[in-house]
Coordinates of N, CA and C in Angstrom, one line a residue:
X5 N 164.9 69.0 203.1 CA 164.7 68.8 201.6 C 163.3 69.1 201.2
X6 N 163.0 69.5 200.5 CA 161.7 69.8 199.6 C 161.5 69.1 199.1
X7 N 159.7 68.7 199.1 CA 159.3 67.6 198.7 C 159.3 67.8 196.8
X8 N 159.9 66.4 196.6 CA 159.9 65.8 194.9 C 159.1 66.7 193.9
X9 N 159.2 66.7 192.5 CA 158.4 67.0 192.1 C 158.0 66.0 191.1
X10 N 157.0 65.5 190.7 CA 156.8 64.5 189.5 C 156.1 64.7 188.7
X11 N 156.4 64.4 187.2 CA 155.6 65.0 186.2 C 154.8 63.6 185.6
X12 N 153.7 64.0 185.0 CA 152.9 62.4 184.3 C 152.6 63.0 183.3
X13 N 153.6 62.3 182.2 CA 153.4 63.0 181.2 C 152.3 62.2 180.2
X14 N 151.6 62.6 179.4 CA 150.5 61.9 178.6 C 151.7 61.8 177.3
X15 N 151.4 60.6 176.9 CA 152.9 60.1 175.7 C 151.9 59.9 174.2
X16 N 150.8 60.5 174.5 CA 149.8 60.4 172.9 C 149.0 61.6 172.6
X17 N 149.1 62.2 171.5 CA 148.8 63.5 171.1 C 147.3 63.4 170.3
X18 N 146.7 62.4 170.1 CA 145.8 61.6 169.0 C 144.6 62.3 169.8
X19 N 144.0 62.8 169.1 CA 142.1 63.6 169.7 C 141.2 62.8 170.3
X20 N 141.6 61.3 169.9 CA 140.6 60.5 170.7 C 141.6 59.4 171.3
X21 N 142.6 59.6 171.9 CA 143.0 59.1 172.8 C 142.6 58.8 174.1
X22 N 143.0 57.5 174.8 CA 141.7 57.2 176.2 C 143.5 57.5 177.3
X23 N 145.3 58.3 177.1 CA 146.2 58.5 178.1 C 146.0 59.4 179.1
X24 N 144.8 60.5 178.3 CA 144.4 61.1 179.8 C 143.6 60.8 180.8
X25 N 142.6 60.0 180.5 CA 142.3 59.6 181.5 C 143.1 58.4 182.7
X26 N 143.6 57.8 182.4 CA 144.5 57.3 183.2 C 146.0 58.0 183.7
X27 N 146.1 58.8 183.0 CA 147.2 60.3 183.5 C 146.6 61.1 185.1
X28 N 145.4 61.3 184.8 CA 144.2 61.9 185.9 C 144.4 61.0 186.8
X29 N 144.2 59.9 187.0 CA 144.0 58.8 187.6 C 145.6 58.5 188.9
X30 N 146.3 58.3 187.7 CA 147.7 58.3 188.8 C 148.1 59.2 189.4
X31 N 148.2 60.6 188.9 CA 148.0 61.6 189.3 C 147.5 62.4 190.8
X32 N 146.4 62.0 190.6 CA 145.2 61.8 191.6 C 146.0 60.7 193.1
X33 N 146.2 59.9 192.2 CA 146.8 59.1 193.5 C 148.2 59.1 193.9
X34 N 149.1 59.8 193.4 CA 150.5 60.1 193.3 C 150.2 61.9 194.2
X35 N 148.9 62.5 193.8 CA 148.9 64.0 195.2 C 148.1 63.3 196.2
X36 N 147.8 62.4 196.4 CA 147.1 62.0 197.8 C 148.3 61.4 198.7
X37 N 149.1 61.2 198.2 CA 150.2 60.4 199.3 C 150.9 61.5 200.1
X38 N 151.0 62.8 199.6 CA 151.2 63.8 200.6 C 152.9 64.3 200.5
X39 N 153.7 63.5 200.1 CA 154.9 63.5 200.3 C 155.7 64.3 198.8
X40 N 155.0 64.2 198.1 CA 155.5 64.7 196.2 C 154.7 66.0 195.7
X41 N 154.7 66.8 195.2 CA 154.1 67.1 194.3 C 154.1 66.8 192.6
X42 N 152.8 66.8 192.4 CA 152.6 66.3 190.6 C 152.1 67.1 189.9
X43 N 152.5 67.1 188.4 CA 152.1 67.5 187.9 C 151.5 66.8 186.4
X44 N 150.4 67.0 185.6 CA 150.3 66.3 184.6 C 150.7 67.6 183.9
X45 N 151.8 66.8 182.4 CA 152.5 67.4 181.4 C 152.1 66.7 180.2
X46 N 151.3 67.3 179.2 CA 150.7 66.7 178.1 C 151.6 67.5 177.1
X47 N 151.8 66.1 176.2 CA 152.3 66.6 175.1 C 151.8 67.3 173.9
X48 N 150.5 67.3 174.1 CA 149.5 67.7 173.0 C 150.3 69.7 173.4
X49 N 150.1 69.7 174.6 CA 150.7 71.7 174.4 C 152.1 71.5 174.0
X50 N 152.9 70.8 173.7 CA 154.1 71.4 173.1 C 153.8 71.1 171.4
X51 N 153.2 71.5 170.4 CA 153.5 70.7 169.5 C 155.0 71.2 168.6
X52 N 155.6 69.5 168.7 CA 157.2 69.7 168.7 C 157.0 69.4 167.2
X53 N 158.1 69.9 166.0 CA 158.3 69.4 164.7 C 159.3 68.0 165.3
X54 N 159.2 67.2 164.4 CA 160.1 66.1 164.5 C 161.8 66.8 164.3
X55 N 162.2 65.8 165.3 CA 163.7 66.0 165.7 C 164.7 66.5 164.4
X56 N 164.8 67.7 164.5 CA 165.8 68.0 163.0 C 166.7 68.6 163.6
X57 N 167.4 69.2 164.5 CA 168.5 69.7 165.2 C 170.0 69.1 165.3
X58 N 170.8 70.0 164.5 CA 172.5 69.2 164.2 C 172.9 68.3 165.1
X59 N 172.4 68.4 166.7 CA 172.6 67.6 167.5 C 171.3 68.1 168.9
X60 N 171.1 66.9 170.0 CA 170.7 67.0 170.8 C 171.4 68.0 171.8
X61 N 170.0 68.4 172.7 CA 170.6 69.4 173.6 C 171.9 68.9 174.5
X62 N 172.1 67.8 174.8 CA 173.2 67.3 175.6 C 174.2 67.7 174.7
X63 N 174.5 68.2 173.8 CA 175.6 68.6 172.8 C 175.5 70.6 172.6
X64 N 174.6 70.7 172.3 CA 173.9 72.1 171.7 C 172.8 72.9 172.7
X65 N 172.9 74.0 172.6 CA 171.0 74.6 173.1 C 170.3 74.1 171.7
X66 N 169.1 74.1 172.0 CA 168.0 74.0 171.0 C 167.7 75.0 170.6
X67 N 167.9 74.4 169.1 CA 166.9 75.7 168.0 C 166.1 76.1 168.3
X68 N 164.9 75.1 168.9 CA 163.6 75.4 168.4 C 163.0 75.7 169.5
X69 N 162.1 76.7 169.1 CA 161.4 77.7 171.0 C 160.6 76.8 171.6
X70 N 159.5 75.9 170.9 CA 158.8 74.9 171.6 C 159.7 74.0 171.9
X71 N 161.1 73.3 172.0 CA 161.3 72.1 172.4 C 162.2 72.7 173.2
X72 N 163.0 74.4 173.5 CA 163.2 74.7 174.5 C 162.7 74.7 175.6
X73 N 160.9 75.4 175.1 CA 160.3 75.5 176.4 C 159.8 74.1 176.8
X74 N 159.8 72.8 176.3 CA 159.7 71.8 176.9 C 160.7 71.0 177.5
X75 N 161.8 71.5 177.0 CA 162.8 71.0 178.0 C 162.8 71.6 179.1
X76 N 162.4 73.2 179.2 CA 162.8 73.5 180.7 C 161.5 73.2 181.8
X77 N 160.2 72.8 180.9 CA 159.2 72.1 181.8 C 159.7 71.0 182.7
X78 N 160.6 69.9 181.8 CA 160.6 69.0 182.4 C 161.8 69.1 183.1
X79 N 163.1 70.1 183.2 CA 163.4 70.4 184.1 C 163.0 71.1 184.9
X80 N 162.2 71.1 185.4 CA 161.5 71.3 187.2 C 160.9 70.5 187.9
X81 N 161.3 69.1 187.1 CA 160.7 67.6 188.2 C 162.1 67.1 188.6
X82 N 161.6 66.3 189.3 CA 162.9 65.0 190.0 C 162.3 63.9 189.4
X83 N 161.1 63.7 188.9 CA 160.9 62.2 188.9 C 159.8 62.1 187.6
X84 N 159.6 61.1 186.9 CA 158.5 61.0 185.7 C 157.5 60.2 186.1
X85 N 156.2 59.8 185.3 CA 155.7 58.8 185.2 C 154.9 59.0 183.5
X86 N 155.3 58.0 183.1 CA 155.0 57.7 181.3 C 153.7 57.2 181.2
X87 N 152.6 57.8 180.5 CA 151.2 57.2 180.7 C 151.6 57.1 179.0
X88 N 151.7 56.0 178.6 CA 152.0 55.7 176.9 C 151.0 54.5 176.8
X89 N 150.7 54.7 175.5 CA 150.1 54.1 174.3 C 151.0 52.7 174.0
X90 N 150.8 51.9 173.2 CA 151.1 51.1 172.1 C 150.9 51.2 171.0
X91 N 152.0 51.6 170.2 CA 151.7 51.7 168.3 C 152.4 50.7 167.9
X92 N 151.9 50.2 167.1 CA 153.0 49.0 166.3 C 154.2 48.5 166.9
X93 N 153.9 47.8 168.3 CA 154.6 47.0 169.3 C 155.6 48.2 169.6
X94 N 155.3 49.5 169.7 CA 156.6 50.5 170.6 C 155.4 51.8 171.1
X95 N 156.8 53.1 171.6 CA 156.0 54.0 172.2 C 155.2 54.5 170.7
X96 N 154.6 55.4 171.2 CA 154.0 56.7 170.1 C 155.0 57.6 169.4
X97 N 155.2 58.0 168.5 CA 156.0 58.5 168.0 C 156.1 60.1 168.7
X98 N 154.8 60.6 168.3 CA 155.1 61.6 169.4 C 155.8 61.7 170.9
X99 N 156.2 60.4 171.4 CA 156.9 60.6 172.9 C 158.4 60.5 172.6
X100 N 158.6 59.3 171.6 CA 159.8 59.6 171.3 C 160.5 60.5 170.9
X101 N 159.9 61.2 170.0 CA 160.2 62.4 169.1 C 160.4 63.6 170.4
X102 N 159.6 63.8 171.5 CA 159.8 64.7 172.7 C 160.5 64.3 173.3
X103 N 161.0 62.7 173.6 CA 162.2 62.8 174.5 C 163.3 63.2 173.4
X104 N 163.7 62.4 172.0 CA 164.9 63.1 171.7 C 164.8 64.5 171.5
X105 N 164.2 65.0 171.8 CA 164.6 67.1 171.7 C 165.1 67.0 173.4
X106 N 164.8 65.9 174.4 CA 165.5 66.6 175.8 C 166.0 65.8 176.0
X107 N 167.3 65.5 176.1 CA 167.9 64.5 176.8 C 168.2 64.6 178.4
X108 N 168.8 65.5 178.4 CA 169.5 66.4 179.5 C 168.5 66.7 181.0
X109 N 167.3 66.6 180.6 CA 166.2 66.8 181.9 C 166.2 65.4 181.9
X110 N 166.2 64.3 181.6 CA 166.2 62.9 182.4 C 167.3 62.4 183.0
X111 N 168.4 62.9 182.9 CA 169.8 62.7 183.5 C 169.8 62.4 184.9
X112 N 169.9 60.9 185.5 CA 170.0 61.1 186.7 C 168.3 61.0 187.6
X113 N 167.7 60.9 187.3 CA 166.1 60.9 187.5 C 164.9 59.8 187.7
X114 N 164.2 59.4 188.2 CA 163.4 58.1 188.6 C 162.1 58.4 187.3
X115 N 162.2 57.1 186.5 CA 161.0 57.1 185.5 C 160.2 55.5 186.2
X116 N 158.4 56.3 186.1 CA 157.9 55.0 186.1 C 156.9 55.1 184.9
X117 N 156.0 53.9 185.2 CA 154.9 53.7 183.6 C 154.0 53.6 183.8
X118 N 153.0 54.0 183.3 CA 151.7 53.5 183.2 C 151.3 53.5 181.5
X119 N 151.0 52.0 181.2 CA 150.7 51.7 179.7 C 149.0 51.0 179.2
X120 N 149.2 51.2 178.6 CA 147.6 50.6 177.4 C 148.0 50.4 176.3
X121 N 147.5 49.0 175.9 CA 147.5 48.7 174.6 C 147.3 46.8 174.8
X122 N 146.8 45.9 173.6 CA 146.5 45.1 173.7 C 147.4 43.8 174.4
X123 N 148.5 44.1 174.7 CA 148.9 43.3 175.7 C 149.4 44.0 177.0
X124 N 148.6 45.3 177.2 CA 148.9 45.8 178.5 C 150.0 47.1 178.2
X125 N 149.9 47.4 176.9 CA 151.2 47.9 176.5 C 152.5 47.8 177.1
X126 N 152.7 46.7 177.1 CA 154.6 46.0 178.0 C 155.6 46.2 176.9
X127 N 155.3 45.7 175.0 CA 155.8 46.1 174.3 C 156.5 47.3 174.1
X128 N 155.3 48.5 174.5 CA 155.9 49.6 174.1 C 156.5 50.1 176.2
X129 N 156.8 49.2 177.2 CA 156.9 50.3 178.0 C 158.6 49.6 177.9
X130 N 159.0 48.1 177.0 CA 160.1 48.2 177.3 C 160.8 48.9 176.5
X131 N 160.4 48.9 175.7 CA 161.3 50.1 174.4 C 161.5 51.2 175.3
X132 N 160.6 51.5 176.4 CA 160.9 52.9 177.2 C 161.4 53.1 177.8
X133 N 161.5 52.1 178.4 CA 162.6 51.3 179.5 C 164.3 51.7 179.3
X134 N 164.2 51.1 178.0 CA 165.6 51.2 177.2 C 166.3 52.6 177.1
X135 N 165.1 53.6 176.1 CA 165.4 54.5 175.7 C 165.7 55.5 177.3
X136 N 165.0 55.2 178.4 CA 165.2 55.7 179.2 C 167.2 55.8 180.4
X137 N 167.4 54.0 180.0 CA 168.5 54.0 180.4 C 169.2 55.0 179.5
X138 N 169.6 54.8 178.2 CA 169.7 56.0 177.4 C 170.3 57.1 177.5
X139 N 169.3 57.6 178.4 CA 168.7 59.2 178.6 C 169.6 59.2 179.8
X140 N 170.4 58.4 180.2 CA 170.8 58.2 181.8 C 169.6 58.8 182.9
X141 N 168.5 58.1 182.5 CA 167.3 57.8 183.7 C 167.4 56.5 184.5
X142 N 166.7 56.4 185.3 CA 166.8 55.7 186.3 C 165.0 54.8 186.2
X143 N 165.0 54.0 185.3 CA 163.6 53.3 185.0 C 163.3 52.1 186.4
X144 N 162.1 52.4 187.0 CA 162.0 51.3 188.4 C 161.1 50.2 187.6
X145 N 161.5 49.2 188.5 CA 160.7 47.7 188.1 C 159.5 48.0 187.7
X146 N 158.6 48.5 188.3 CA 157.3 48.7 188.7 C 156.7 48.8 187.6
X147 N 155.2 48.8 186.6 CA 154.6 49.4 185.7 C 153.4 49.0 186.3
X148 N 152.1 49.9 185.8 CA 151.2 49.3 185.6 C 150.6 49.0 184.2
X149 N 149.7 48.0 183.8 CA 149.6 47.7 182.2 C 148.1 46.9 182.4
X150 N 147.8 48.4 181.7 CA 145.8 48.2 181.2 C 145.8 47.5 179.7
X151 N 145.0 46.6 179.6 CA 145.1 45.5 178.6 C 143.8 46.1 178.0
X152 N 143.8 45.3 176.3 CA 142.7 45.8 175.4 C 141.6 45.4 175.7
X153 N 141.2 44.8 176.9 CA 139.9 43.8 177.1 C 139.6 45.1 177.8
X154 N 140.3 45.8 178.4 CA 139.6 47.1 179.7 C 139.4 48.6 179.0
X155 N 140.8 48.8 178.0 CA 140.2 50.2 177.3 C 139.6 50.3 176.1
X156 N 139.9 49.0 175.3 CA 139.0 49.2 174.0 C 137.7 49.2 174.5
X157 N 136.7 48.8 175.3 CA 135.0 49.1 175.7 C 135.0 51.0 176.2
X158 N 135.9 51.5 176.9 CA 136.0 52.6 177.4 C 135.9 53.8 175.9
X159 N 137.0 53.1 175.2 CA 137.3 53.7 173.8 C 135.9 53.8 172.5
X160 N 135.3 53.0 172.9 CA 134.1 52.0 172.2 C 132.7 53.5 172.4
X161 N 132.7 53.6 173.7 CA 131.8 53.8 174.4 C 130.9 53.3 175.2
X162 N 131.3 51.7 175.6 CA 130.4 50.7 176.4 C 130.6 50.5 177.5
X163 N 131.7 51.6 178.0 CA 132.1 51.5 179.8 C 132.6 53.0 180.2
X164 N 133.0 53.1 181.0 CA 133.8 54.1 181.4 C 135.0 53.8 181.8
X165 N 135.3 54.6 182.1 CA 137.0 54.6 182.9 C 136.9 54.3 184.2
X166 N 136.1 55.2 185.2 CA 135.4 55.7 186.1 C 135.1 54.1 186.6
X167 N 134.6 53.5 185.9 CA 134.0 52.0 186.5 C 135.2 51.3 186.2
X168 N 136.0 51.1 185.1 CA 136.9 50.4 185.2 C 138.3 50.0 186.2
X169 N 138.6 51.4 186.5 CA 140.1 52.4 186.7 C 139.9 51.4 188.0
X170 N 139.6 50.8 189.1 CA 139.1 50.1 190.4 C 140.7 49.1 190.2
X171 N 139.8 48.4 189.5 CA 141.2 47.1 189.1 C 142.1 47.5 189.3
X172 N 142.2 48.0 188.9 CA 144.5 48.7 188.9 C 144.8 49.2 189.8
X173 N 143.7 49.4 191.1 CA 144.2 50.5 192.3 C 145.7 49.7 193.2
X174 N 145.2 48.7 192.9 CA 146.1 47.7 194.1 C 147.8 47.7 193.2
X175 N 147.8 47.9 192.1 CA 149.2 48.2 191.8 C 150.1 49.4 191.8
X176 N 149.0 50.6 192.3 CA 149.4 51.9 192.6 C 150.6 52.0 193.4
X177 N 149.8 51.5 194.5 CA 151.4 51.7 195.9 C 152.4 51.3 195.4
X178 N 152.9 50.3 194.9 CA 153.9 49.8 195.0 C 154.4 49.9 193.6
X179 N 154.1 50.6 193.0 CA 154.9 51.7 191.8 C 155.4 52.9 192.4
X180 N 154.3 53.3 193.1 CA 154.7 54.7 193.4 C 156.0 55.0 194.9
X181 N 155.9 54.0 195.8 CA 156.4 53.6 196.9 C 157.6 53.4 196.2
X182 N 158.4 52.9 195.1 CA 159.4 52.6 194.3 C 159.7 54.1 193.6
X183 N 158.9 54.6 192.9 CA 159.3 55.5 192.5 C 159.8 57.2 193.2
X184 N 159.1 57.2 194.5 CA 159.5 57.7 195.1 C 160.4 57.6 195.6
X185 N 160.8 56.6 196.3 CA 162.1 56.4 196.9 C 163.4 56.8 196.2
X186 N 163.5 56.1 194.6 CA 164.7 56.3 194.0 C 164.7 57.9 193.6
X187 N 163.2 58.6 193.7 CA 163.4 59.9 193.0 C 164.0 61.1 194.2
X188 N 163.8 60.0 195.5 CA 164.3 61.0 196.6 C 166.1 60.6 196.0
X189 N 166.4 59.5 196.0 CA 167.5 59.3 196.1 C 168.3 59.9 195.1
X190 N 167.9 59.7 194.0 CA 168.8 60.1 192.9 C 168.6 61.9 193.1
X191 N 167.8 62.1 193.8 CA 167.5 63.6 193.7 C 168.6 64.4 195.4
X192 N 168.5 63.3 196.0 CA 170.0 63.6 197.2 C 171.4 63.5 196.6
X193 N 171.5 62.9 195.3 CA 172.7 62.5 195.0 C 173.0 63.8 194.0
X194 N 171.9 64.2 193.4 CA 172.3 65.2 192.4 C 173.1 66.4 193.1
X195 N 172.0 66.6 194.4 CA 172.4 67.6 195.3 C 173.8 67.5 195.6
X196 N 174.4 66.1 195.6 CA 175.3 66.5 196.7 C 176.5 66.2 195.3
X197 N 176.3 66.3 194.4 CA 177.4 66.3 193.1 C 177.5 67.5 193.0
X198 N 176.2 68.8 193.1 CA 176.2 69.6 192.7 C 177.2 70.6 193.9
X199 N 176.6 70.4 194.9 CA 177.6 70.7 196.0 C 179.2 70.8 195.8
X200 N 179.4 69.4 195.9 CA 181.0 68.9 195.1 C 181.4 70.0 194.4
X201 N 180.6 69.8 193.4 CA 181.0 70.9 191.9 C 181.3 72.4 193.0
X202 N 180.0 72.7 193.4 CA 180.7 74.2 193.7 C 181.8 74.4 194.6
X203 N 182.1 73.3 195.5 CA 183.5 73.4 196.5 C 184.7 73.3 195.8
X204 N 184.4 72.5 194.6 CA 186.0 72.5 194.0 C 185.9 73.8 192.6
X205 N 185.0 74.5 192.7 CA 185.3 75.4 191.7 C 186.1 76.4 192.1

């Protein structure tokens, strides 16, 4: 089997947003484990219009050329990891608004989290959580959650990332150790449905 592929997607489109740097960050430590390849997928290059289509692609193809070619981006992973914001106790509008144009690339698939926002953004990773069951994704326990004491100074200008980013190492493995496992799994199971399908066609 060919090793996984995982996407980290940055879930905030905003110019002075602090999701890419901690996108970099997991990233970084999700290609050192040797066994996945990663990719970061920023939402800032798709700019999607908000969801207007008679129905989602799990019903229809898509109208629209940008939210096609973002769906077929994210069909070429097995597995996600959500680097989101906190806006008014949920995700960003912008992520929401990009998952409903795809439903159909989460189907079946291992999501994990990495959040910021003043309570660690947990608010917005359960709403993601949810939306993800949804999507028939596969959301693991695991998150990690940077609180406003660590990136509003970074955001400020009074720290870096670089000096901060230390703290959170020790919750790496064991997000990623989870999310790989189920992404191998759910990603053996797809295989062998898909198999099914072609023996009985």
């Amino acid at each position: 089997m060919t090793k996984p592929k995982i996407a980290v997607i940055v879930g905030s489109i905003r110019p002075t947003r602090f999701g890419d740097k901690p996108a970099k960050w997991i990233a970084d430590h999700a290609a050192a484990r040797g066994d996945i390849d990663v990719e970061i997928v920023d939402l800032a290059d798709y700019p999607l219009p908000l969801f207007d289509a008679a129905a989602s692609d799990a019903w229809m193809p898509t109208p629209n050329e940008t939210a096609a070619k973002w769906q077929a981006k994210l069909n070429e992973f097995d597995g996600y990891i959500f680097v989101t914001a906190e806006y008014n106790r949920s995700v960003p509008g912008a992520l929401k608004n990009a998952i409903d144009w795809a439903y159909t690339p989460f189907i079946k698939k291992a999501a994990a989290f990495v959040a910021y926002g003043s309570v660690g953004g947990a608010r917005a990773v359960e709403h993601l959580r949810n939306i993800m069951v949804e999507v028939q994704a596969v959301p693991v326990r695991q998150g990690i959650h940077i609180g406003g004491s660590d990136f509003m100074p970074i955001m400020m200008g009074q720290q870096s990332w670089d000096d901060a980013k230390g703290k959170f190492d020790m919750f790496v493995p064991d997000l990623l150790d989870n999310l790989v496992w189920w992404t191998n799994a759910t990603k053996a199971a797809r295989t062998a449905d898909a198999a099914a399908a072609t023996k009985a066609a």
